[in-house]
Short mmCIF file of C-alpha atoms in Angstrom, two decimals:
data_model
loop_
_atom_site.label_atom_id
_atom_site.label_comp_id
_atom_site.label_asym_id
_atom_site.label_seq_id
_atom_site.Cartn_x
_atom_site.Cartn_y
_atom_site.Cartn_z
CA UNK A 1 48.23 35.29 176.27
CA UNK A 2 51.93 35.25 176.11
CA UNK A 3 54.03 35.23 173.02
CA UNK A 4 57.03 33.30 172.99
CA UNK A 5 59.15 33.29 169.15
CA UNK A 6 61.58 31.03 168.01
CA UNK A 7 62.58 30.43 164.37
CA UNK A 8 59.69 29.99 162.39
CA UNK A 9 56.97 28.62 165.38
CA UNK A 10 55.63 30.75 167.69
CA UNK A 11 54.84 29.39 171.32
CA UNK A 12 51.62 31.00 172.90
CA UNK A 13 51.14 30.20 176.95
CA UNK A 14 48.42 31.76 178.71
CA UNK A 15 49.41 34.75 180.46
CA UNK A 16 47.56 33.87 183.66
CA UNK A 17 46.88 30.99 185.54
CA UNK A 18 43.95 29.46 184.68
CA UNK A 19 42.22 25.32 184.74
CA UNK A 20 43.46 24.54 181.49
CA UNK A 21 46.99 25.89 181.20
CA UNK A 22 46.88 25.24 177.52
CA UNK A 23 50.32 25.96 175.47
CA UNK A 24 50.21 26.01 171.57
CA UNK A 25 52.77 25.79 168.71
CA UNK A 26 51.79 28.14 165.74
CA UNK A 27 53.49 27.53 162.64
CA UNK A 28 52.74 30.94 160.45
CA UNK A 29 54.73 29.61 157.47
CA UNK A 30 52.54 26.49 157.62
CA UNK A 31 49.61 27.96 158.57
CA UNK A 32 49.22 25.08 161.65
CA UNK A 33 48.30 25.38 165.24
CA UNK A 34 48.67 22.23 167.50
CA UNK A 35 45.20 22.88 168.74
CA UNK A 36 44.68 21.85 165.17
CA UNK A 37 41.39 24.40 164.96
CA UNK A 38 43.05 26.42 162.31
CA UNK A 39 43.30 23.49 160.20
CA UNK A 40 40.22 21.74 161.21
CA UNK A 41 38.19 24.73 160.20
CA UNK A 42 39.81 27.01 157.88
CA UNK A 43 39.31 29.98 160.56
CA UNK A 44 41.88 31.13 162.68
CA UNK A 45 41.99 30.01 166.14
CA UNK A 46 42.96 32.40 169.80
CA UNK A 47 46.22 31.36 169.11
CA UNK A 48 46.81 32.50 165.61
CA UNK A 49 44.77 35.54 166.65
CA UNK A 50 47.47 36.45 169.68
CA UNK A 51 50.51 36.00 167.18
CA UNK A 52 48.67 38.57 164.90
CA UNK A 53 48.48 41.04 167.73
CA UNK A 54 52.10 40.51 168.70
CA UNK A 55 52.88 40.69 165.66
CA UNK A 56 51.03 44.15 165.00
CA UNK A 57 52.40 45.49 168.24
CA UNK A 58 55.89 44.71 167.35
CA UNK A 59 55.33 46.87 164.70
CA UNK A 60 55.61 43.77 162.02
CA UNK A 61 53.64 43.43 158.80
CA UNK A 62 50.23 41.46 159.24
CA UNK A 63 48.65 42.18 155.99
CA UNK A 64 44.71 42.11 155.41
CA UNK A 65 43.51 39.65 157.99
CA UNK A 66 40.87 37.81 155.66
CA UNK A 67 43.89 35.88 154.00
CA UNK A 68 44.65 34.27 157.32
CA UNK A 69 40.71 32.52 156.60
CA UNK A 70 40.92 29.93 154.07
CA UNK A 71 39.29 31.05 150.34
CA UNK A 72 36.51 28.41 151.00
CA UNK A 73 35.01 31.18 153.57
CA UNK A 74 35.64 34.46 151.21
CA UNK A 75 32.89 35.88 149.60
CA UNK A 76 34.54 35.87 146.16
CA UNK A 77 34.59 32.47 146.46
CA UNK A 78 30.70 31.97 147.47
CA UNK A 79 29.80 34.26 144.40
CA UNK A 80 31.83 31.85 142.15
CA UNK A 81 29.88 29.17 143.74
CA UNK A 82 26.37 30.88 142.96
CA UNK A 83 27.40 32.58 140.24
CA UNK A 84 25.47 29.65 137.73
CA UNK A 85 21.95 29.84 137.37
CA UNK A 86 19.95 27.21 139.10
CA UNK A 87 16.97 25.83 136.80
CA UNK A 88 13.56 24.77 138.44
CA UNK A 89 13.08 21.07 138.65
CA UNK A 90 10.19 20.31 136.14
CA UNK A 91 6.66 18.62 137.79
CA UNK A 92 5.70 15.26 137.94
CA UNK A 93 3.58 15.65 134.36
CA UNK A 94 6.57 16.61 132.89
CA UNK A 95 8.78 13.73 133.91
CA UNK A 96 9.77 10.88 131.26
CA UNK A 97 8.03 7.54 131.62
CA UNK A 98 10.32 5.13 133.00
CA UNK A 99 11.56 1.91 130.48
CA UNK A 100 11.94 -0.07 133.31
CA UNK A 101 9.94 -3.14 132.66
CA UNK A 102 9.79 -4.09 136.22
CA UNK A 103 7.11 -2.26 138.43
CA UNK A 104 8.40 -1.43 141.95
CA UNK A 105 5.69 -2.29 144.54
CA UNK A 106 5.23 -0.29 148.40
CA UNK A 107 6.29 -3.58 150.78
CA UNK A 108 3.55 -5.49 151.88
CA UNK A 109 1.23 -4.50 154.73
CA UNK A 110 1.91 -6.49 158.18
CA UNK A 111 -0.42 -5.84 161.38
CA UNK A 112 2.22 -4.80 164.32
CA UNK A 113 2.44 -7.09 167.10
CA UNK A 114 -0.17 -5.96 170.35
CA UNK A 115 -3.95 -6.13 170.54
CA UNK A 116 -5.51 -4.48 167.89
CA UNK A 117 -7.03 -1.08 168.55
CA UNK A 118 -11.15 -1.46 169.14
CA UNK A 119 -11.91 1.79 167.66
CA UNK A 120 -10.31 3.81 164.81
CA UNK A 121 -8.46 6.99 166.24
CA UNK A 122 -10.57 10.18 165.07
CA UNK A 123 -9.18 13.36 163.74
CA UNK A 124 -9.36 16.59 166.41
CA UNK A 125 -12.09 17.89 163.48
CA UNK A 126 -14.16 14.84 164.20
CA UNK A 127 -14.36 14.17 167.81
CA UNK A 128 -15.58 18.10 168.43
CA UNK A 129 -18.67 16.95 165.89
CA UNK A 130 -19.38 13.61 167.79
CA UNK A 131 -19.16 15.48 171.25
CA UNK A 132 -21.32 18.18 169.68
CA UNK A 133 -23.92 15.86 168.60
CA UNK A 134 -23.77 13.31 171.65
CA UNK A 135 -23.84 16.22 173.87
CA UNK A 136 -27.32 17.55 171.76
CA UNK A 137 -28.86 13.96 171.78
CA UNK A 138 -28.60 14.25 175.57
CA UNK A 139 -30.20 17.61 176.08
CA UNK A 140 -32.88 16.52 173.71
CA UNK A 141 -33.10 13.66 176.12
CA UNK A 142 -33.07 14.56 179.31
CA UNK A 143 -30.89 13.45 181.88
CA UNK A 144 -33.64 11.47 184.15
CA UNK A 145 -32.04 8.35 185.81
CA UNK A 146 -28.33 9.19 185.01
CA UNK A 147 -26.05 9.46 188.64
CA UNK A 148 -23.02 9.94 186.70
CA UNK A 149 -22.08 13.64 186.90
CA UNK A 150 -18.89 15.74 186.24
CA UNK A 151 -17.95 18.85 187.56
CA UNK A 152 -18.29 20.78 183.98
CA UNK A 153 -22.40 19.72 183.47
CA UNK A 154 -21.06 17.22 180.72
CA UNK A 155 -22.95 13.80 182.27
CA UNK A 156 -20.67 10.67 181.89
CA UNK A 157 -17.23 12.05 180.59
CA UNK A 158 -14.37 12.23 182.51
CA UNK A 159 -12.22 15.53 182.76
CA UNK A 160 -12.75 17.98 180.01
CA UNK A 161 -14.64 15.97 178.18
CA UNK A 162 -12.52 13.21 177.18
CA UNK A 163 -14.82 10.39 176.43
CA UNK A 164 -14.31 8.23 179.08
CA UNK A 165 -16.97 7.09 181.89
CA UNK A 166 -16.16 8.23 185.70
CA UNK A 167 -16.73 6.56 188.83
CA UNK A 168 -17.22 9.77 190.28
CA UNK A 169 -20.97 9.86 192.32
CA UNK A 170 -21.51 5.98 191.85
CA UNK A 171 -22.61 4.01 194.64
CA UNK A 172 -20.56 0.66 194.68
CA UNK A 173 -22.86 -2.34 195.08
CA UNK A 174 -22.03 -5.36 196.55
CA UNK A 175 -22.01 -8.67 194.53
CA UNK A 176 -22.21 -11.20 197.42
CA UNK A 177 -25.59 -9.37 199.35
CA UNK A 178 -26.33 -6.92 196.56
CA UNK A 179 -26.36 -3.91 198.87
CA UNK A 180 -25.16 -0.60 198.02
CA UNK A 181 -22.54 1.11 199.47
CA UNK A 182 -19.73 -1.47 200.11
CA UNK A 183 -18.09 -4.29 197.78
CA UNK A 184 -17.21 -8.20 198.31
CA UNK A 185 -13.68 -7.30 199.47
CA UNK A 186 -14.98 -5.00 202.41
#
């Protein structure tokens, strides 16, 4: 970047040509930079940064560069911060009753709009223990007169065991002449 002074700004231009050809005033008195990042976040910006160096190879007093930073980011300042004890927030026996005389209630329950749900949704804990015991009951069983079949042995659940009944290896059976092997449409 290129350094350009006048009284109390300094104008930085990029020293090569590049897309965004960005030129900045930096006030060091003011402690301002028209990209406004300086002020934004306490930190300085590239620009500030590029005066310093000009500044330091001019041969010019920079001083320590944390006191370009604003004192929210220096560490004496977070150990002032933290410097207080915190106290543990006491449980829920300890709390004081409330002499509220009104009781606050949860808002009432209201079914959401849709068909309701046929069959209650089972924990991953459960549905291994049903398919464990369904999948018993059928070895006990036997499998004599079932034509449903999947891949995996497990007889009338679709892939891995989800639950749900396959067409797979069913004939399709007519309902006009009751034949196997084609339907009404065909």
């Amino acid at each position: 970047m290129e350094v350009c002074h006048s009284n109390n700004n300094t104008r930085v231009q990029p020293s090569h040509e590049g897309p965004w050809q960005d030129q900045h005033v930096v006030d060091m008195g003011q402690r301002v930079c028209s990209c406004r990042k300086w002020e934004l976040t306490g930190i300085p910006c590239r620009h500030v940064i590029a005066v310093l160096f000009d500044k330091a190879d001019n041969g010019e007093s920079v001083g320590e560069l944390y006191t370009y930073v604003h004192r929210v980011h220096w560490l004496e300042t977070w150990k002032a911060a933290y410097a207080n004890k915190v106290e543990p927030i006491k449980g829920r026996s300890m709390w004081p009753a409330s002499d509220c005389p009104m009781k606050i209630r949860p808002p009432p329950h209201r079914n959401q709009p849709g068909r309701p749900k046929r069959k209650r949704q089972q924990p991953m804990n459960e549905r291994s223990q049903s398919q464990g015991q369904s999948q018993s009951q059928r070895h006990q069983h036997g499998s004599s007169g079932s034509q449903i079949a999947h891949g995996s042995g497990v007889h009338g659940h679709g892939p891995a065991g989800s639950g749900k009944l396959t067409r797979k290896y069913l004939s399709v059976t007519c309902t006009k002449c009751k034949n196997k092997g084609h339907n009404a449409r065909t």
